[in-house]
Structure formats: structure tokens, C-alpha cells
């Protein structure tokens, strides 16, 4: 079992604490299906703050490059993650559901004594990933067989070739 950093959310916020680190892409189990490989890593910085309404919060910045799979050519493609979010701590789940939802509503997260930093970082990465990643100028063309006709199985073959 690797070292799992945890923070006491409310304590961290009131102390104005700061923590930073680097996590390899392979450390995020929920990302595994979305990544083309374990290549890459992300750096994070988490800081205890108060929001503009005086509520304890965590400011979380995440940056790094991961390898996604282009949904058009199925080749790996680098994807740069760059997020900077304020997570306002809540004491109970009821407090979170009582908050009116809206575009300007802050992200709420349940504060606890042992909040796993890796999972907070993983959540931010998942939110930042594109739904259907593609190379900006993907050069994939429908594959053709020797006589120049498009094979009806070209797409299928591409999919099968993309499996691990
Ligand atoms: Zn592509």
C-alpha cells in the first residue's frame, strides 16, 4: 500500500495550510479506463482558505499532461490538464443538497478529518477531461484495402486494434 496523504479539511482550511505534490497517472484507478497509458503525471497544490462568504474551503490547483486516446484514430494523444478550483467545505451532505444549484454556485465537498488528497485531485482531473478526445488536426482517414475500396470492416478493425 502506497503512502496515502490525507488532510483534515476544516483544520487545513482554518490553519491556512498548504500541501503540494506530484502523482503519476497510474495512481488514479478511476482514470484507468480513460487513459491510453500510465504515462504522465500531475502536480497539485492544495491550500486552506476561506471563500468570500467566510466559509472554510480548499483551493485546489492541478496541472500536468496525461495520455488520452483519440476517439477518431485511436492513437494516444497528450492532454494537458490545468484546473484551479475552490471547493467549499460542508459539514453534512444535507448542507450540500440545501445549496441552490446554479452556474455560479461553488463546488461543495464534504469536509472530513481524513480527506484523501489523491481522490480530490482525481475528481478534478475527471471533470477536466473531454468527453470524446480528438487530435486537434487528426490525420486519420477511413482505411482502404489494396484496390482502393473502403473496407466495410475498416472501422471495426480499428476498434479491435485499439483494445489492449
Ligand atoms: Zn487522432
GROMACS .gro file of N, CA and C and ligand atoms in nm:
model
  493
    1UNK      N    1   0.086  -0.120   0.000
    1UNK     CA    2   0.000   0.000   0.000
    1UNK      C    3   0.088   0.123   0.000
    2UNK      N    4   0.066   0.207  -0.099
    2UNK     CA    5   0.149   0.327  -0.106
    2UNK      C    6   0.098   0.432  -0.007
    3UNK      N    7   0.183   0.524   0.020
    3UNK     CA    8   0.151   0.631   0.113
    3UNK      C    9   0.033   0.711   0.061
    4UNK      N   10  -0.068   0.725   0.144
    4UNK     CA   11  -0.191   0.794   0.103
    4UNK      C   12  -0.207   0.921   0.185
    5UNK      N   13  -0.172   1.036   0.128
    5UNK     CA   14  -0.184   1.158   0.207
    5UNK      C   15  -0.330   1.196   0.231
    6UNK      N   16  -0.362   1.226   0.354
    6UNK     CA   17  -0.497   1.273   0.388
    6UNK      C   18  -0.484   1.407   0.460
    7UNK      N   19  -0.591   1.487   0.451
    7UNK     CA   20  -0.592   1.611   0.527
    7UNK      C   21  -0.721   1.620   0.607
    8UNK      N   22  -0.714   1.688   0.720
    8UNK     CA   23  -0.833   1.721   0.798
    8UNK      C   24  -0.885   1.851   0.739
    9UNK      N   25  -0.994   1.842   0.662
    9UNK     CA   26  -1.043   1.955   0.581
    9UNK      C   27  -1.060   2.085   0.656
   10UNK      N   28  -1.140   2.085   0.763
   10UNK     CA   29  -1.169   2.209   0.834
   10UNK      C   30  -1.045   2.264   0.904
   11UNK      N   31  -0.966   2.172   0.959
   11UNK     CA   32  -0.842   2.211   1.026
   11UNK      C   33  -0.746   2.274   0.924
   12UNK      N   34  -0.737   2.210   0.808
   12UNK     CA   35  -0.648   2.254   0.700
   12UNK      C   36  -0.687   2.396   0.655
   13UNK      N   37  -0.820   2.418   0.642
   13UNK     CA   38  -0.869   2.548   0.596
   13UNK      C   39  -0.841   2.656   0.700
   14UNK      N   40  -0.872   2.629   0.827
   14UNK     CA   41  -0.857   2.733   0.928
   14UNK      C   42  -0.710   2.763   0.955
   15UNK      N   43  -0.623   2.666   0.934
   15UNK     CA   44  -0.480   2.688   0.955
   15UNK      C   45  -0.416   2.755   0.834
   16UNK      N   46  -0.490   2.766   0.723
   16UNK     CA   47  -0.430   2.820   0.601
   16UNK      C   48  -0.315   2.734   0.553
   17UNK      N   49  -0.329   2.604   0.573
   17UNK     CA   50  -0.221   2.512   0.539
   17UNK      C   51  -0.206   2.497   0.388
   18UNK      N   52  -0.093   2.442   0.351
   18UNK     CA   53  -0.064   2.424   0.210
   18UNK      C   54   0.007   2.291   0.192
   19UNK      N   55  -0.028   2.222   0.085
   19UNK     CA   56   0.041   2.095   0.059
   19UNK      C   57   0.053   2.080  -0.092
   20UNK      N   58   0.167   2.030  -0.135
   20UNK     CA   59   0.180   2.006  -0.278
   20UNK      C   60   0.252   1.876  -0.304
   21UNK      N   61   0.235   1.827  -0.425
   21UNK     CA   62   0.299   1.701  -0.458
   21UNK      C   63   0.279   1.667  -0.604
   22UNK      N   64   0.333   1.553  -0.641
   22UNK     CA   65   0.322   1.506  -0.778
   22UNK      C   66   0.272   1.362  -0.774
   23UNK      N   67   0.173   1.332  -0.856
   23UNK     CA   68   0.117   1.196  -0.860
   23UNK      C   69   0.128   1.141  -1.002
   24UNK      N   70   0.177   1.018  -1.017
   24UNK     CA   71   0.183   0.958  -1.151
   24UNK      C   72   0.043   0.919  -1.199
   25UNK      N   73   0.025   0.919  -1.331
   25UNK     CA   74  -0.106   0.888  -1.389
   25UNK      C   75  -0.159   0.753  -1.343
   26UNK      N   76  -0.069   0.659  -1.318
   26UNK     CA   77  -0.109   0.525  -1.277
   26UNK      C   78  -0.168   0.519  -1.137
   27UNK      N   79  -0.161   0.629  -1.063
   27UNK     CA   80  -0.213   0.632  -0.927
   27UNK      C   81  -0.362   0.661  -0.919
   28UNK      N   82  -0.427   0.680  -1.035
   28UNK     CA   83  -0.568   0.716  -1.033
   28UNK      C   84  -0.654   0.603  -1.090
   29UNK      N   85  -0.705   0.515  -1.003
   29UNK     CA   86  -0.778   0.397  -1.053
   29UNK      C   87  -0.901   0.432  -1.136
   30UNK      N   88  -0.970   0.541  -1.103
   30UNK     CA   89  -1.092   0.574  -1.177
   30UNK      C   90  -1.060   0.632  -1.315
   31UNK      N   91  -0.935   0.672  -1.337
   31UNK     CA   92  -0.896   0.728  -1.467
   31UNK      C   93  -0.851   0.622  -1.564
   32UNK      N   94  -0.821   0.503  -1.512
   32UNK     CA   95  -0.755   0.400  -1.591
   32UNK      C   96  -0.825   0.375  -1.726
   33UNK      N   97  -0.957   0.366  -1.725
   33UNK     CA   98  -1.030   0.337  -1.849
   33UNK      C   99  -1.026   0.452  -1.949
   34UNK      N  100  -0.995   0.571  -1.901
   34UNK     CA  101  -0.998   0.687  -1.991
   34UNK      C  102  -0.862   0.718  -2.049
   35UNK      N  103  -0.758   0.659  -1.992
   35UNK     CA  104  -0.623   0.691  -2.037
   35UNK      C  105  -0.571   0.586  -2.134
   36UNK      N  106  -0.487   0.632  -2.228
   36UNK     CA  107  -0.426   0.540  -2.324
   36UNK      C  108  -0.310   0.466  -2.259
   37UNK      N  109  -0.250   0.527  -2.159
   37UNK     CA  110  -0.137   0.464  -2.091
   37UNK      C  111  -0.117   0.528  -1.954
   38UNK      N  112  -0.023   0.472  -1.880
   38UNK     CA  113   0.010   0.526  -1.749
   38UNK      C  114   0.110   0.640  -1.757
   39UNK      N  115   0.144   0.681  -1.881
   39UNK     CA  116   0.245   0.785  -1.897
   39UNK      C  117   0.194   0.918  -1.843
   40UNK      N  118   0.285   0.996  -1.791
   40UNK     CA  119   0.248   1.130  -1.745
   40UNK      C  120   0.225   1.137  -1.596
   41UNK      N  121   0.219   1.256  -1.547
   41UNK     CA  122   0.196   1.278  -1.406
   41UNK      C  123   0.134   1.415  -1.388
   42UNK      N  124   0.074   1.437  -1.272
   42UNK     CA  125   0.016   1.568  -1.245
   42UNK      C  126   0.071   1.623  -1.115
   43UNK      N  127   0.092   1.751  -1.115
   43UNK     CA  128   0.134   1.819  -0.994
   43UNK      C  129   0.010   1.885  -0.934
   44UNK      N  130   0.002   1.886  -0.801
   44UNK     CA  131  -0.112   1.952  -0.738
   44UNK      C  132  -0.065   2.042  -0.626
   45UNK      N  133  -0.148   2.140  -0.597
   45UNK     CA  134  -0.123   2.223  -0.481
   45UNK      C  135  -0.257   2.247  -0.415
   46UNK      N  136  -0.265   2.218  -0.288
   46UNK     CA  137  -0.391   2.235  -0.216
   46UNK      C  138  -0.366   2.333  -0.102
   47UNK      N  139  -0.459   2.426  -0.087
   47UNK     CA  140  -0.437   2.535   0.007
   47UNK      C  141  -0.565   2.559   0.087
   48UNK      N  142  -0.551   2.573   0.218
   48UNK     CA  143  -0.665   2.603   0.303
   48UNK      C  144  -0.698   2.750   0.298
   49UNK      N  145  -0.823   2.784   0.265
   49UNK     CA  146  -0.863   2.924   0.250
   49UNK      C  147  -1.006   2.942   0.303
   50UNK      N  148  -1.056   3.065   0.295
   50UNK     CA  149  -1.197   3.092   0.320
   50UNK      C  150  -1.254   3.155   0.195
   51UNK      N  151  -1.379   3.121   0.161
   51UNK     CA  152  -1.438   3.181   0.042
   51UNK      C  153  -1.490   3.321   0.077
   52UNK      N  154  -1.551   3.388  -0.022
   52UNK     CA  155  -1.591   3.529   0.001
   52UNK      C  156  -1.702   3.542   0.104
   53UNK      N  157  -1.767   3.427   0.136
   53UNK     CA  158  -1.870   3.431   0.241
   53UNK      C  159  -1.815   3.383   0.375
   54UNK      N  160  -1.686   3.369   0.383
   54UNK     CA  161  -1.624   3.330   0.508
   54UNK      C  162  -1.632   3.182   0.542
   55UNK      N  163  -1.665   3.100   0.443
   55UNK     CA  164  -1.674   2.956   0.468
   55UNK      C  165  -1.539   2.890   0.442
   56UNK      N  166  -1.504   2.791   0.525
   56UNK     CA  167  -1.377   2.722   0.502
   56UNK      C  168  -1.380   2.649   0.368
   57UNK      N  169  -1.269   2.656   0.297
   57UNK     CA  170  -1.264   2.599   0.163
   57UNK      C  171  -1.123   2.549   0.134
   58UNK      N  172  -1.115   2.469   0.030
   58UNK     CA  173  -0.986   2.421  -0.018
   58UNK      C  174  -0.968   2.473  -0.160
   59UNK      N  175  -0.856   2.540  -0.183
   59UNK     CA  176  -0.826   2.580  -0.320
   59UNK      C  177  -0.734   2.474  -0.377
   60UNK      N  178  -0.776   2.415  -0.486
   60UNK     CA  179  -0.701   2.303  -0.543
   60UNK      C  180  -0.659   2.334  -0.685
   61UNK      N  181  -0.529   2.334  -0.707
   61UNK     CA  182  -0.476   2.355  -0.842
   61UNK      C  183  -0.410   2.227  -0.890
   62UNK      N  184  -0.444   2.188  -1.011
   62UNK     CA  185  -0.391   2.064  -1.067
   62UNK      C  186  -0.338   2.093  -1.207
   63UNK      N  187  -0.219   2.044  -1.236
   63UNK     CA  188  -0.164   2.066  -1.369
   63UNK      C  189  -0.075   1.950  -1.411
   64UNK      N  190  -0.081   1.915  -1.537
   64UNK     CA  191   0.005   1.807  -1.585
   64UNK      C  192  -0.042   1.759  -1.720
   65UNK      N  193   0.029   1.660  -1.773
   65UNK     CA  194  -0.009   1.607  -1.903
   65UNK      C  195  -0.034   1.457  -1.893
   66UNK      N  196  -0.149   1.416  -1.942
   66UNK     CA  197  -0.186   1.274  -1.940
   66UNK      C  198  -0.203   1.228  -2.084
   67UNK      N  199  -0.209   1.096  -2.103
   67UNK     CA  200  -0.224   1.043  -2.237
   67UNK      C  201  -0.364   0.985  -2.256
   68UNK      N  202  -0.444   1.056  -2.336
   68UNK     CA  203  -0.578   1.006  -2.369
   68UNK      C  204  -0.571   0.932  -2.502
   69UNK      N  205  -0.683   0.868  -2.539
   69UNK     CA  206  -0.687   0.802  -2.668
   69UNK      C  207  -0.779   0.882  -2.760
   70UNK      N  208  -0.725   0.922  -2.876
   70UNK     CA  209  -0.804   0.996  -2.974
   70UNK      C  210  -0.919   0.908  -3.021
   71UNK      N  211  -1.041   0.958  -3.015
   71UNK     CA  212  -1.157   0.877  -3.049
   71UNK      C  213  -1.175   0.862  -3.200
   72UNK      N  214  -1.089   0.930  -3.277
   72UNK     CA  215  -1.100   0.920  -3.421
   72UNK      C  216  -1.000   0.820  -3.478
   73UNK      N  217  -0.871   0.836  -3.441
   73UNK     CA  218  -0.770   0.745  -3.496
   73UNK      C  219  -0.726   0.640  -3.394
   74UNK      N  220  -0.774   0.653  -3.271
   74UNK     CA  221  -0.745   0.559  -3.163
   74UNK      C  222  -0.598   0.555  -3.122
   75UNK      N  223  -0.523   0.656  -3.165
   75UNK     CA  224  -0.384   0.667  -3.121
   75UNK      C  225  -0.381   0.749  -2.992
   76UNK      N  226  -0.275   0.729  -2.912
   76UNK     CA  227  -0.264   0.811  -2.791
   76UNK      C  228  -0.245   0.959  -2.826
   77UNK      N  229  -0.296   1.045  -2.744
   77UNK     CA  230  -0.275   1.188  -2.764
   77UNK      C  231  -0.250   1.254  -2.629
   78UNK      N  232  -0.154   1.344  -2.624
   78UNK     CA  233  -0.128   1.412  -2.497
   78UNK      C  234  -0.240   1.509  -2.465
   79UNK      N  235  -0.278   1.517  -2.340
   79UNK     CA  236  -0.381   1.611  -2.299
   79UNK      C  237  -0.333   1.686  -2.176
   80UNK      N  238  -0.336   1.816  -2.186
   80UNK     CA  239  -0.289   1.897  -2.075
   80UNK      C  240  -0.404   1.931  -1.980
   81UNK      N  241  -0.387   1.894  -1.855
   81UNK     CA  242  -0.486   1.926  -1.753
   81UNK      C  243  -0.439   2.052  -1.682
   82UNK      N  244  -0.528   2.146  -1.665
   82UNK     CA  245  -0.493   2.268  -1.594
   82UNK      C  246  -0.618   2.319  -1.524
   83UNK      N  247  -0.629   2.294  -1.395
   83UNK     CA  248  -0.750   2.339  -1.325
   83UNK      C  249  -0.712   2.419  -1.201
   84UNK      N  250  -0.803   2.501  -1.160
   84UNK     CA  251  -0.785   2.584  -1.042
   84UNK      C  252  -0.925   2.602  -0.983
   85UNK      N  253  -0.956   2.524  -0.881
   85UNK     CA  254  -1.092   2.523  -0.828
   85UNK      C  255  -1.095   2.553  -0.679
   86UNK      N  256  -1.206   2.611  -0.638
   86UNK     CA  257  -1.231   2.634  -0.497
   86UNK      C  258  -1.339   2.537  -0.453
   87UNK      N  259  -1.304   2.452  -0.357
   87UNK     CA  260  -1.401   2.356  -0.303
   87UNK      C  261  -1.443   2.404  -0.165
   88UNK      N  262  -1.569   2.444  -0.153
   88UNK     CA  263  -1.618   2.495  -0.025
   88UNK      C  264  -1.662   2.377   0.060
   89UNK      N  265  -1.608   2.369   0.180
   89UNK     CA  266  -1.634   2.254   0.267
   89UNK      C  267  -1.774   2.261   0.328
   90UNK      N  268  -1.837   2.147   0.336
   90UNK     CA  269  -1.966   2.136   0.402
   90UNK      C  270  -1.953   2.039   0.517
   91UNK      N  271  -2.029   2.064   0.626
   91UNK     CA  272  -2.022   1.977   0.742
   91UNK      C  273  -2.104   1.850   0.723
   92UNK      N  274  -2.212   1.861   0.645
   92UNK     CA  275  -2.300   1.746   0.623
   92UNK      C  276  -2.344   1.743   0.476
   93UNK      N  277  -2.391   1.626   0.433
   93UNK     CA  278  -2.444   1.614   0.297
   93UNK      C  279  -2.570   1.699   0.281
   94UNK      N  280  -2.649   1.711   0.390
   94UNK     CA  281  -2.772   1.789   0.385
   94UNK      C  282  -2.740   1.935   0.350
   95UNK      N  283  -2.628   1.982   0.401
   95UNK     CA  284  -2.588   2.120   0.373
   95UNK      C  285  -2.560   2.138   0.224
   96UNK      N  286  -2.503   2.035   0.162
   96UNK     CA  287  -2.472   2.043   0.019
   96UNK      C  288  -2.600   2.043  -0.063
   97UNK      N  289  -2.696   1.955  -0.027
   97UNK     CA  290  -2.819   1.949  -0.108
   97UNK      C  291  -2.908   2.070  -0.084
   98UNK      N  292  -2.890   2.141   0.027
   98UNK     CA  293  -2.971   2.260   0.055
   98UNK      C  294  -2.924   2.379  -0.028
   99UNK      N  295  -2.801   2.370  -0.077
   99UNK     CA  296  -2.743   2.480  -0.155
   99UNK      C  297  -2.813   2.489  -0.291
  100UNK      N  298  -2.865   2.608  -0.328
  100UNK     CA  299  -2.927   2.617  -0.459
  100UNK      C  300  -2.825   2.594  -0.569
  101UNK      N  301  -2.861   2.508  -0.663
  101UNK     CA  302  -2.769   2.478  -0.772
  101UNK      C  303  -2.771   2.592  -0.872
  102UNK      N  304  -2.661   2.615  -0.937
  102UNK     CA  305  -2.655   2.721  -1.036
  102UNK      C  306  -2.517   2.731  -1.093
  103UNK      N  307  -2.506   2.801  -1.204
  103UNK     CA  308  -2.378   2.810  -1.272
  103UNK      C  309  -2.272   2.876  -1.184
  104UNK      N  310  -2.317   2.966  -1.097
  104UNK     CA  311  -2.218   3.038  -1.016
  104UNK      C  312  -2.202   2.979  -0.877
  105UNK      N  313  -2.277   2.872  -0.850
  105UNK     CA  314  -2.264   2.808  -0.720
  105UNK      C  315  -2.126   2.744  -0.710
  106UNK      N  316  -2.062   2.758  -0.595
  106UNK     CA  317  -1.929   2.698  -0.581
  106UNK      C  318  -1.939   2.546  -0.569
  107UNK      N  319  -1.831   2.480  -0.598
  107UNK     CA  320  -1.826   2.336  -0.577
  107UNK      C  321  -1.824   2.310  -0.428
  108UNK      N  322  -1.910   2.218  -0.384
  108UNK     CA  323  -1.912   2.183  -0.243
  108UNK      C  324  -1.854   2.044  -0.227
  109UNK      N  325  -1.788   2.025  -0.116
  109UNK     CA  326  -1.734   1.893  -0.090
  109UNK      C  327  -1.750   1.868   0.061
  110UNK      N  328  -1.778   1.744   0.093
  110UNK     CA  329  -1.798   1.708   0.233
  110UNK      C  330  -1.664   1.710   0.306
  111UNK      N  331  -1.656   1.795   0.406
  111UNK     CA  332  -1.531   1.803   0.483
  111UNK      C  333  -1.521   1.687   0.579
  112UNK      N  334  -1.400   1.639   0.598
  112UNK     CA  335  -1.381   1.529   0.692
  112UNK      C  336  -1.245   1.538   0.757
  113UNK      N  337  -1.222   1.451   0.851
  113UNK     CA  338  -1.095   1.453   0.921
  113UNK      C  339  -0.985   1.384   0.842
  114UNK      N  340  -1.027   1.296   0.750
  114UNK     CA  341  -0.927   1.225   0.670
  114UNK      C  342  -0.967   1.228   0.523
  115UNK      N  343  -0.951   1.344   0.462
  115UNK     CA  344  -0.987   1.358   0.321
  115UNK      C  345  -0.867   1.315   0.236
  116UNK      N  346  -0.886   1.211   0.152
  116UNK     CA  347  -0.774   1.165   0.070
  116UNK      C  348  -0.744   1.263  -0.044
  117UNK      N  349  -0.625   1.319  -0.040
  117UNK     CA  350  -0.586   1.420  -0.137
  117UNK      C  351  -0.589   1.365  -0.280
  118UNK      N  352  -0.545   1.239  -0.293
  118UNK     CA  353  -0.540   1.180  -0.427
  118UNK      C  354  -0.679   1.177  -0.491
  119UNK      N  355  -0.783   1.147  -0.412
  119UNK     CA  356  -0.918   1.140  -0.468
  119UNK      C  357  -0.971   1.278  -0.505
  120UNK      N  358  -0.934   1.379  -0.428
  120UNK     CA  359  -0.975   1.515  -0.462
  120UNK      C  360  -0.913   1.556  -0.595
  121UNK      N  361  -0.785   1.521  -0.612
  121UNK     CA  362  -0.714   1.553  -0.736
  121UNK      C  363  -0.776   1.476  -0.852
  122UNK      N  364  -0.807   1.348  -0.827
  122UNK     CA  365  -0.866   1.264  -0.931
  122UNK      C  366  -1.001   1.320  -0.977
  123UNK      N  367  -1.082   1.367  -0.882
  123UNK     CA  368  -1.212   1.427  -0.917
  123UNK      C  369  -1.193   1.545  -1.012
  124UNK      N  370  -1.095   1.629  -0.980
  124UNK     CA  371  -1.072   1.748  -1.064
  124UNK      C  372  -1.030   1.708  -1.205
  125UNK      N  373  -0.946   1.605  -1.214
  125UNK     CA  374  -0.900   1.560  -1.347
  125UNK      C  375  -1.019   1.505  -1.426
  126UNK      N  376  -1.103   1.425  -1.362
  126UNK     CA  377  -1.218   1.366  -1.432
  126UNK      C  378  -1.309   1.476  -1.487
  127UNK      N  379  -1.329   1.581  -1.408
  127UNK     CA  380  -1.414   1.691  -1.454
  127UNK      C  381  -1.351   1.766  -1.571
  128UNK      N  382  -1.218   1.764  -1.578
  128UNK     CA  383  -1.148   1.841  -1.681
  128UNK      C  384  -1.135   1.764  -1.813
  129UNK      N  385  -1.153   1.631  -1.809
  129UNK     CA  386  -1.130   1.553  -1.931
  129UNK      C  387  -1.242   1.575  -2.033
  130UNK      N  388  -1.206   1.582  -2.162
  130UNK     CA  389  -1.308   1.595  -2.266
  130UNK      C  390  -1.387   1.466  -2.279
  131UNK      N  391  -1.513   1.478  -2.318
  131UNK     CA  392  -1.600   1.361  -2.331
  131UNK      C  393  -1.551   1.269  -2.443
  132UNK      N  394  -1.516   1.328  -2.558
  132UNK     CA  395  -1.465   1.249  -2.671
  132UNK      C  396  -1.339   1.314  -2.723
  133UNK      N  397  -1.224   1.278  -2.664
  133UNK     CA  398  -1.098   1.344  -2.702
  133UNK      C  399  -1.059   1.315  -2.846
  134UNK      N  400  -1.009   1.416  -2.914
  134UNK     CA  401  -0.961   1.401  -3.052
  134UNK      C  402  -0.841   1.489  -3.074
  135UNK      N  403  -0.748   1.442  -3.159
  135UNK     CA  404  -0.637   1.527  -3.200
  135UNK      C  405  -0.695   1.653  -3.263
  136UNK      N  406  -0.630   1.765  -3.239
  136UNK     CA  407  -0.681   1.891  -3.292
  136UNK      C  408  -0.691   1.885  -3.444
  137UNK      N  409  -0.587   1.832  -3.510
  137UNK     CA  410  -0.598   1.810  -3.654
  137UNK      C  411  -0.563   1.665  -3.679
  138UNK      N  412  -0.660   1.581  -3.654
  138UNK     CA  413  -0.639   1.437  -3.665
  138UNK      C  414  -0.624   1.400  -3.812
  139UNK      N  415  -0.519   1.321  -3.842
  139UNK     CA  416  -0.491   1.287  -3.981
  139UNK      C  417  -0.555   1.154  -4.021
  140UNK      N  418  -0.633   1.095  -3.932
  140UNK     CA  419  -0.693   0.964  -3.963
  140UNK      C  420  -0.785   0.975  -4.084
  141UNK      N  421  -0.772   0.880  -4.174
  141UNK     CA  422  -0.862   0.871  -4.290
  141UNK      C  423  -0.926   0.734  -4.282
  142UNK      N  424  -1.043   0.720  -4.343
  142UNK     CA  425  -1.101   0.586  -4.346
  142UNK      C  426  -1.002   0.492  -4.413
  143UNK      N  427  -0.973   0.377  -4.353
  143UNK     CA  428  -0.872   0.290  -4.413
  143UNK      C  429  -0.927   0.224  -4.540
  144UNK      N  430  -0.838   0.201  -4.635
  144UNK     CA  431  -0.878   0.142  -4.763
  144UNK      C  432  -0.798   0.015  -4.783
  145UNK      N  433  -0.856  -0.082  -4.852
  145UNK     CA  434  -0.776  -0.200  -4.881
  145UNK      C  435  -0.702  -0.180  -5.014
  146UNK      N  436  -0.630  -0.282  -5.056
  146UNK     CA  437  -0.534  -0.269  -5.166
  146UNK      C  438  -0.593  -0.207  -5.292
  147UNK      N  439  -0.715  -0.244  -5.332
  147UNK     CA  440  -0.768  -0.191  -5.458
  147UNK      C  441  -0.837  -0.055  -5.440
  148UNK      N  442  -0.819   0.003  -5.325
  148UNK     CA  443  -0.865   0.140  -5.309
  148UNK      C  444  -1.009   0.153  -5.259
  149UNK      N  445  -1.077   0.039  -5.242
  149UNK     CA  446  -1.215   0.047  -5.191
  149UNK      C  447  -1.212   0.051  -5.038
  150UNK      N  448  -1.303   0.125  -4.983
  150UNK     CA  449  -1.311   0.129  -4.837
  150UNK      C  450  -1.370  -0.002  -4.786
  151UNK      N  451  -1.298  -0.065  -4.697
  151UNK     CA  452  -1.347  -0.191  -4.641
  151UNK      C  453  -1.461  -0.163  -4.544
  152UNK      N  454  -1.568  -0.241  -4.553
  152UNK     CA  455  -1.678  -0.220  -4.458
  152UNK      C  456  -1.636  -0.253  -4.316
  153UNK      N  457  -1.526  -0.324  -4.302
  153UNK     CA  458  -1.482  -0.363  -4.168
  153UNK      C  459  -1.372  -0.274  -4.114
  154UNK      N  460  -1.340  -0.169  -4.191
  154UNK     CA  461  -1.227  -0.084  -4.150
  154UNK      C  462  -1.247  -0.029  -4.010
  155UNK      N  463  -1.367   0.023  -3.987
  155UNK     CA  464  -1.393   0.083  -3.856
  155UNK      C  465  -1.385  -0.019  -3.745
  156UNK      N  466  -1.441  -0.138  -3.773
  156UNK     CA  467  -1.441  -0.245  -3.674
  156UNK      C  468  -1.298  -0.288  -3.641
  157UNK      N  469  -1.217  -0.301  -3.748
  157UNK     CA  470  -1.079  -0.342  -3.728
  157UNK      C  471  -1.006  -0.239  -3.641
  158UNK      N  472  -1.035  -0.112  -3.670
  158UNK     CA  473  -0.972  -0.006  -3.590
  158UNK      C  474  -1.006  -0.021  -3.444
  159UNK      N  475  -1.132  -0.050  -3.417
  159UNK     CA  476  -1.175  -0.064  -3.279
  159UNK      C  477  -1.106  -0.181  -3.211
  160UNK      N  478  -1.097  -0.294  -3.285
  160UNK     CA  479  -1.037  -0.412  -3.226
  160UNK      C  480  -0.888  -0.390  -3.202
  161UNK      N  481  -0.824  -0.319  -3.297
  161UNK     CA  482  -0.681  -0.291  -3.282
  161UNK      C  483  -0.654  -0.201  -3.162
  162UNK      N  484  -0.758  -0.126  -3.124
  162UNK     CA  485  -0.739  -0.033  -3.013
  162UNK      C  486  -0.749  -0.099  -2.877
  163UNK      N  487  -0.795  -0.222  -2.875
  163UNK     CA  488  -0.807  -0.291  -2.745
  163UNK      C  489  -0.668  -0.332  -2.694
  164UNK      N  490  -0.657  -0.338  -2.563
  164UNK     CA  491  -0.530  -0.377  -2.504
  164UNK      C  492  -0.517  -0.527  -2.506
  165LIG    ZN1  493  -0.638   1.121  -3.391
   0.00000   0.00000   0.00000
